[in-house]
Amino acid sequence: MIAVGSDHAGYELKQEILEHLKERGEQFEDFGCFSNESVDYPVYGKKVAQAVASGEYEKGILICGTGIGISITANKVKGIRAALCGDCFSAEATRLHNDANILALGARAVGGGLALKIVDTFLDTEFSGDERHARRIRLIEED
Ligand code: RB5
C-alpha cells in the first residue's frame, strides 16, 4: 500500500502519478491536497510520513514544487527515509543503498514523463540487503 501526498504545487503531478499507480495495479491512498488552492506542504508531508512510519503503508510518494520542503518535513518523522530524486539513477540507488521508504519529487523541477519513470524505478527496486548498507541505516536511526 502506497501513501501519496502533495501541496498545491505538486497537485497536478500527484494526479498524474495516481493515474499511473492505478495503471500499474498498485494499491494506494491519496492523503491530499485535493486542489490547486494554496496549502502548507508540511501538513501533507507529515500525514504521509506518519502513515508510512506507522507501518500501515509500505511506501510513500510526496510532491511539492521543489520536493525539498516536503522531504525535509518527512525526514523529521522517526523511521522515515525520504529521498528527493530528480533522476532514475538516484531513485534506484536510494532503494538499493538507503532502503528509502518515501520518494519525494519536485513538480517544478522534473517533467511528468521523467517523474513517472522515477516512480517506476523507485517502486520496482528492492533494498540490496547488503550488511554495510543495513549497518548504515541502523546508524541513521541511532540518537
Ligand atoms: C510552494 O510555493 C513551494 O514553496 C513548495 O511547493 C515547495 O517547493 C517547498 O519546498
PDB file of C-alpha atoms and ligand atoms in Angstrom:
ATOM      1  CA  MET A   1       0.000   0.000   0.000  1.00  0.00           C
ATOM      2  CA  ILE A   2       1.392   3.386  -1.030  1.00  0.00           C
ATOM      3  CA  ALA A   3       0.612   6.701   0.700  1.00  0.00           C
ATOM      4  CA  VAL A   4       0.654   9.692  -1.656  1.00  0.00           C
ATOM      5  CA  GLY A   5       0.544  13.397  -0.842  1.00  0.00           C
ATOM      6  CA  SER A   6       1.402  16.804  -2.211  1.00  0.00           C
ATOM      7  CA  ASP A   7       0.937  20.503  -1.704  1.00  0.00           C
ATOM      8  CA  HIS A   8      -0.743  22.740  -4.306  1.00  0.00           C
ATOM      9  CA  ALA A   9       2.461  22.985  -6.375  1.00  0.00           C
ATOM     10  CA  GLY A  10       2.571  19.211  -6.655  1.00  0.00           C
ATOM     11  CA  TYR A  11      -1.160  18.675  -7.052  1.00  0.00           C
ATOM     12  CA  GLU A  12      -1.245  18.184 -10.842  1.00  0.00           C
ATOM     13  CA  LEU A  13       1.745  15.846 -10.871  1.00  0.00           C
ATOM     14  CA  LYS A  14       0.166  13.928  -7.983  1.00  0.00           C
ATOM     15  CA  GLN A  15      -2.963  13.375 -10.078  1.00  0.00           C
ATOM     16  CA  GLU A  16      -0.799  12.019 -12.933  1.00  0.00           C
ATOM     17  CA  ILE A  17       1.042   9.756 -10.513  1.00  0.00           C
ATOM     18  CA  LEU A  18      -2.218   8.443  -9.030  1.00  0.00           C
ATOM     19  CA  GLU A  19      -3.434   7.578 -12.543  1.00  0.00           C
ATOM     20  CA  HIS A  20      -0.115   5.843 -13.218  1.00  0.00           C
ATOM     21  CA  LEU A  21      -0.333   3.866  -9.962  1.00  0.00           C
ATOM     22  CA  LYS A  22      -3.834   2.755 -10.990  1.00  0.00           C
ATOM     23  CA  GLU A  23      -2.483   1.569 -14.356  1.00  0.00           C
ATOM     24  CA  ARG A  24       0.259  -0.356 -12.534  1.00  0.00           C
ATOM     25  CA  GLY A  25      -2.375  -2.054 -10.384  1.00  0.00           C
ATOM     26  CA  GLU A  26      -0.952  -0.577  -7.171  1.00  0.00           C
ATOM     27  CA  GLN A  27      -2.983  -0.063  -4.035  1.00  0.00           C
ATOM     28  CA  PHE A  28      -2.665   3.484  -2.770  1.00  0.00           C
ATOM     29  CA  GLU A  29      -4.304   6.209  -0.730  1.00  0.00           C
ATOM     30  CA  ASP A  30      -4.398   9.899  -1.589  1.00  0.00           C
ATOM     31  CA  PHE A  31      -3.687  11.991   1.518  1.00  0.00           C
ATOM     32  CA  GLY A  32      -4.286  15.275  -0.340  1.00  0.00           C
ATOM     33  CA  CYS A  33      -4.141  18.073  -1.102  1.00  0.00           C
ATOM     34  CA  PHE A  34      -7.211  17.966  -3.265  1.00  0.00           C
ATOM     35  CA  SER A  35      -6.973  21.115  -5.427  1.00  0.00           C
ATOM     36  CA  ASN A  36      -4.589  23.787  -6.738  1.00  0.00           C
ATOM     37  CA  GLU A  37      -5.526  26.079  -3.846  1.00  0.00           C
ATOM     38  CA  SER A  38      -2.501  27.190  -1.826  1.00  0.00           C
ATOM     39  CA  VAL A  39      -1.759  24.981   1.201  1.00  0.00           C
ATOM     40  CA  ASP A  40       1.198  24.323   3.509  1.00  0.00           C
ATOM     41  CA  TYR A  41       3.438  21.435   2.410  1.00  0.00           C
ATOM     42  CA  PRO A  42       4.382  20.355   5.986  1.00  0.00           C
ATOM     43  CA  VAL A  43       0.773  19.317   6.631  1.00  0.00           C
ATOM     44  CA  TYR A  44       0.871  16.769   3.792  1.00  0.00           C
ATOM     45  CA  GLY A  45       4.483  15.766   4.362  1.00  0.00           C
ATOM     46  CA  LYS A  46       3.633  14.852   7.963  1.00  0.00           C
ATOM     47  CA  LYS A  47       0.436  12.976   7.082  1.00  0.00           C
ATOM     48  CA  VAL A  48       2.203  10.702   4.599  1.00  0.00           C
ATOM     49  CA  ALA A  49       5.342  10.290   6.725  1.00  0.00           C
ATOM     50  CA  GLN A  50       3.288   9.303   9.775  1.00  0.00           C
ATOM     51  CA  ALA A  51       1.245   6.878   7.691  1.00  0.00           C
ATOM     52  CA  VAL A  52       4.422   5.167   6.446  1.00  0.00           C
ATOM     53  CA  ALA A  53       6.094   5.238   9.885  1.00  0.00           C
ATOM     54  CA  SER A  54       3.013   3.556  11.387  1.00  0.00           C
ATOM     55  CA  GLY A  55       3.707   0.517   9.220  1.00  0.00           C
ATOM     56  CA  GLU A  56       0.258   0.643   7.641  1.00  0.00           C
ATOM     57  CA  TYR A  57       1.747   1.860   4.345  1.00  0.00           C
ATOM     58  CA  GLU A  58       4.837   0.251   2.856  1.00  0.00           C
ATOM     59  CA  LYS A  59       5.993   3.292   0.895  1.00  0.00           C
ATOM     60  CA  GLY A  60       5.121   6.925   0.302  1.00  0.00           C
ATOM     61  CA  ILE A  61       5.326   9.416  -2.534  1.00  0.00           C
ATOM     62  CA  LEU A  62       5.426  13.137  -1.745  1.00  0.00           C
ATOM     63  CA  ILE A  63       5.418  16.045  -4.164  1.00  0.00           C
ATOM     64  CA  CYS A  64       5.855  19.781  -3.696  1.00  0.00           C
ATOM     65  CA  GLY A  65       7.274  22.448  -6.006  1.00  0.00           C
ATOM     66  CA  THR A  66      10.903  21.552  -5.417  1.00  0.00           C
ATOM     67  CA  GLY A  67      10.456  18.359  -3.394  1.00  0.00           C
ATOM     68  CA  ILE A  68      12.726  19.936  -0.810  1.00  0.00           C
ATOM     69  CA  GLY A  69      10.325  21.276   1.818  1.00  0.00           C
ATOM     70  CA  ILE A  70       8.186  18.172   1.818  1.00  0.00           C
ATOM     71  CA  SER A  71      11.198  15.825   2.090  1.00  0.00           C
ATOM     72  CA  ILE A  72      12.719  17.863   4.927  1.00  0.00           C
ATOM     73  CA  THR A  73       9.374  17.562   6.721  1.00  0.00           C
ATOM     74  CA  ALA A  74       9.050  13.817   6.131  1.00  0.00           C
ATOM     75  CA  ASN A  75      12.597  13.134   7.318  1.00  0.00           C
ATOM     76  CA  LYS A  76      11.801  14.591  10.749  1.00  0.00           C
ATOM     77  CA  VAL A  77       9.490  11.631  11.427  1.00  0.00           C
ATOM     78  CA  LYS A  78      11.336   8.723  13.074  1.00  0.00           C
ATOM     79  CA  GLY A  79      11.805   5.756  10.788  1.00  0.00           C
ATOM     80  CA  ILE A  80      11.342   7.781   7.624  1.00  0.00           C
ATOM     81  CA  ARG A  81      13.989   7.833   4.923  1.00  0.00           C
ATOM     82  CA  ALA A  82      12.645  10.225   2.310  1.00  0.00           C
ATOM     83  CA  ALA A  83      14.736  10.645  -0.828  1.00  0.00           C
ATOM     84  CA  LEU A  84      14.346  13.610  -3.158  1.00  0.00           C
ATOM     85  CA  CYS A  85      15.054  12.241  -6.629  1.00  0.00           C
ATOM     86  CA  GLY A  86      15.315  14.052  -9.941  1.00  0.00           C
ATOM     87  CA  ASP A  87      16.696  11.111 -11.921  1.00  0.00           C
ATOM     88  CA  CYS A  88      16.306   7.340 -12.173  1.00  0.00           C
ATOM     89  CA  PHE A  89      19.879   6.597 -11.052  1.00  0.00           C
ATOM     90  CA  SER A  90      19.201   8.253  -7.676  1.00  0.00           C
ATOM     91  CA  ALA A  91      15.827   6.521  -7.336  1.00  0.00           C
ATOM     92  CA  GLU A  92      17.469   3.136  -7.894  1.00  0.00           C
ATOM     93  CA  ALA A  93      20.441   3.866  -5.633  1.00  0.00           C
ATOM     94  CA  THR A  94      18.332   5.136  -2.752  1.00  0.00           C
ATOM     95  CA  ARG A  95      16.288   1.930  -2.754  1.00  0.00           C
ATOM     96  CA  LEU A  96      19.387  -0.292  -3.066  1.00  0.00           C
ATOM     97  CA  HIS A  97      21.532   1.538  -0.509  1.00  0.00           C
ATOM     98  CA  ASN A  98      19.224   3.554   1.792  1.00  0.00           C
ATOM     99  CA  ASP A  99      16.062   1.420   1.668  1.00  0.00           C
ATOM    100  CA  ALA A 100      14.278   4.763   1.247  1.00  0.00           C
ATOM    101  CA  ASN A 101      10.624   4.431   2.183  1.00  0.00           C
ATOM    102  CA  ILE A 102       9.416   7.737   0.723  1.00  0.00           C
ATOM    103  CA  LEU A 103      10.117   9.172  -2.714  1.00  0.00           C
ATOM    104  CA  ALA A 104       9.982  12.969  -2.912  1.00  0.00           C
ATOM    105  CA  LEU A 105       9.585  14.745  -6.233  1.00  0.00           C
ATOM    106  CA  GLY A 106       9.779  18.387  -7.258  1.00  0.00           C
ATOM    107  CA  ALA A 107       6.940  19.104  -9.664  1.00  0.00           C
ATOM    108  CA  ARG A 108       8.598  22.340 -10.785  1.00  0.00           C
ATOM    109  CA  ALA A 109      11.901  20.571 -11.335  1.00  0.00           C
ATOM    110  CA  VAL A 110      11.001  17.410 -13.264  1.00  0.00           C
ATOM    111  CA  GLY A 111       8.580  16.876 -16.138  1.00  0.00           C
ATOM    112  CA  GLY A 112       5.708  14.394 -15.882  1.00  0.00           C
ATOM    113  CA  GLY A 113       7.355  11.808 -18.148  1.00  0.00           C
ATOM    114  CA  LEU A 114      10.544  11.653 -16.110  1.00  0.00           C
ATOM    115  CA  ALA A 115       8.621  11.732 -12.825  1.00  0.00           C
ATOM    116  CA  LEU A 116       6.673   8.595 -13.778  1.00  0.00           C
ATOM    117  CA  LYS A 117       9.911   6.786 -14.736  1.00  0.00           C
ATOM    118  CA  ILE A 118      11.388   7.786 -11.373  1.00  0.00           C
ATOM    119  CA  VAL A 119       8.280   6.427  -9.629  1.00  0.00           C
ATOM    120  CA  ASP A 120       8.596   3.127 -11.532  1.00  0.00           C
ATOM    121  CA  THR A 121      12.281   2.812 -10.675  1.00  0.00           C
ATOM    122  CA  PHE A 122      11.653   3.570  -7.008  1.00  0.00           C
ATOM    123  CA  LEU A 123       8.794   1.066  -6.719  1.00  0.00           C
ATOM    124  CA  ASP A 124      10.495  -1.689  -8.734  1.00  0.00           C
ATOM    125  CA  THR A 125      13.866  -1.644  -6.938  1.00  0.00           C
ATOM    126  CA  GLU A 126      14.334  -3.719  -3.786  1.00  0.00           C
ATOM    127  CA  PHE A 127      16.760  -2.903  -0.969  1.00  0.00           C
ATOM    128  CA  SER A 128      20.041  -4.734  -1.641  1.00  0.00           C
ATOM    129  CA  GLY A 129      20.105  -6.135   1.895  1.00  0.00           C
ATOM    130  CA  ASP A 130      23.906  -5.761   1.977  1.00  0.00           C
ATOM    131  CA  GLU A 131      25.267  -5.714   5.525  1.00  0.00           C
ATOM    132  CA  ARG A 132      27.164  -2.439   5.063  1.00  0.00           C
ATOM    133  CA  HIS A 133      24.005  -0.691   3.887  1.00  0.00           C
ATOM    134  CA  ALA A 134      21.904  -2.217   6.677  1.00  0.00           C
ATOM    135  CA  ARG A 135      24.538  -1.051   9.218  1.00  0.00           C
ATOM    136  CA  ARG A 136      24.462   2.488   7.861  1.00  0.00           C
ATOM    137  CA  ILE A 137      20.676   2.584   8.026  1.00  0.00           C
ATOM    138  CA  ARG A 138      20.856   1.459  11.674  1.00  0.00           C
ATOM    139  CA  LEU A 139      23.327   4.276  12.312  1.00  0.00           C
ATOM    140  CA  ILE A 140      20.854   6.810  10.877  1.00  0.00           C
ATOM    141  CA  GLU A 141      18.291   5.663  13.440  1.00  0.00           C
ATOM    142  CA  GLU A 142      20.652   5.967  16.429  1.00  0.00           C
ATOM    143  CA  ASP A 143      20.159   9.002  18.691  1.00  0.00           C
TER     144      ASP A 143
HETATM  145  C1  RB5 B   1       5.250  26.414  -2.709  1.00  0.00           C
HETATM  146  O1  RB5 B   1       5.278  27.639  -3.386  1.00  0.00           O
HETATM  147  C2  RB5 B   1       6.667  25.880  -2.566  1.00  0.00           C
HETATM  148  O2  RB5 B   1       7.383  26.649  -1.656  1.00  0.00           O
HETATM  149  C3  RB5 B   1       6.626  24.425  -2.142  1.00  0.00           C
HETATM  150  O3  RB5 B   1       5.888  23.702  -3.055  1.00  0.00           O
HETATM  151  C4  RB5 B   1       7.967  23.726  -2.045  1.00  0.00           C
HETATM  152  O4  RB5 B   1       8.731  23.898  -3.194  1.00  0.00           O
HETATM  153  C5  RB5 B   1       8.726  23.926  -0.805  1.00  0.00           C
HETATM  154  O5  RB5 B   1       9.819  23.401  -0.599  1.00  0.00           O
END
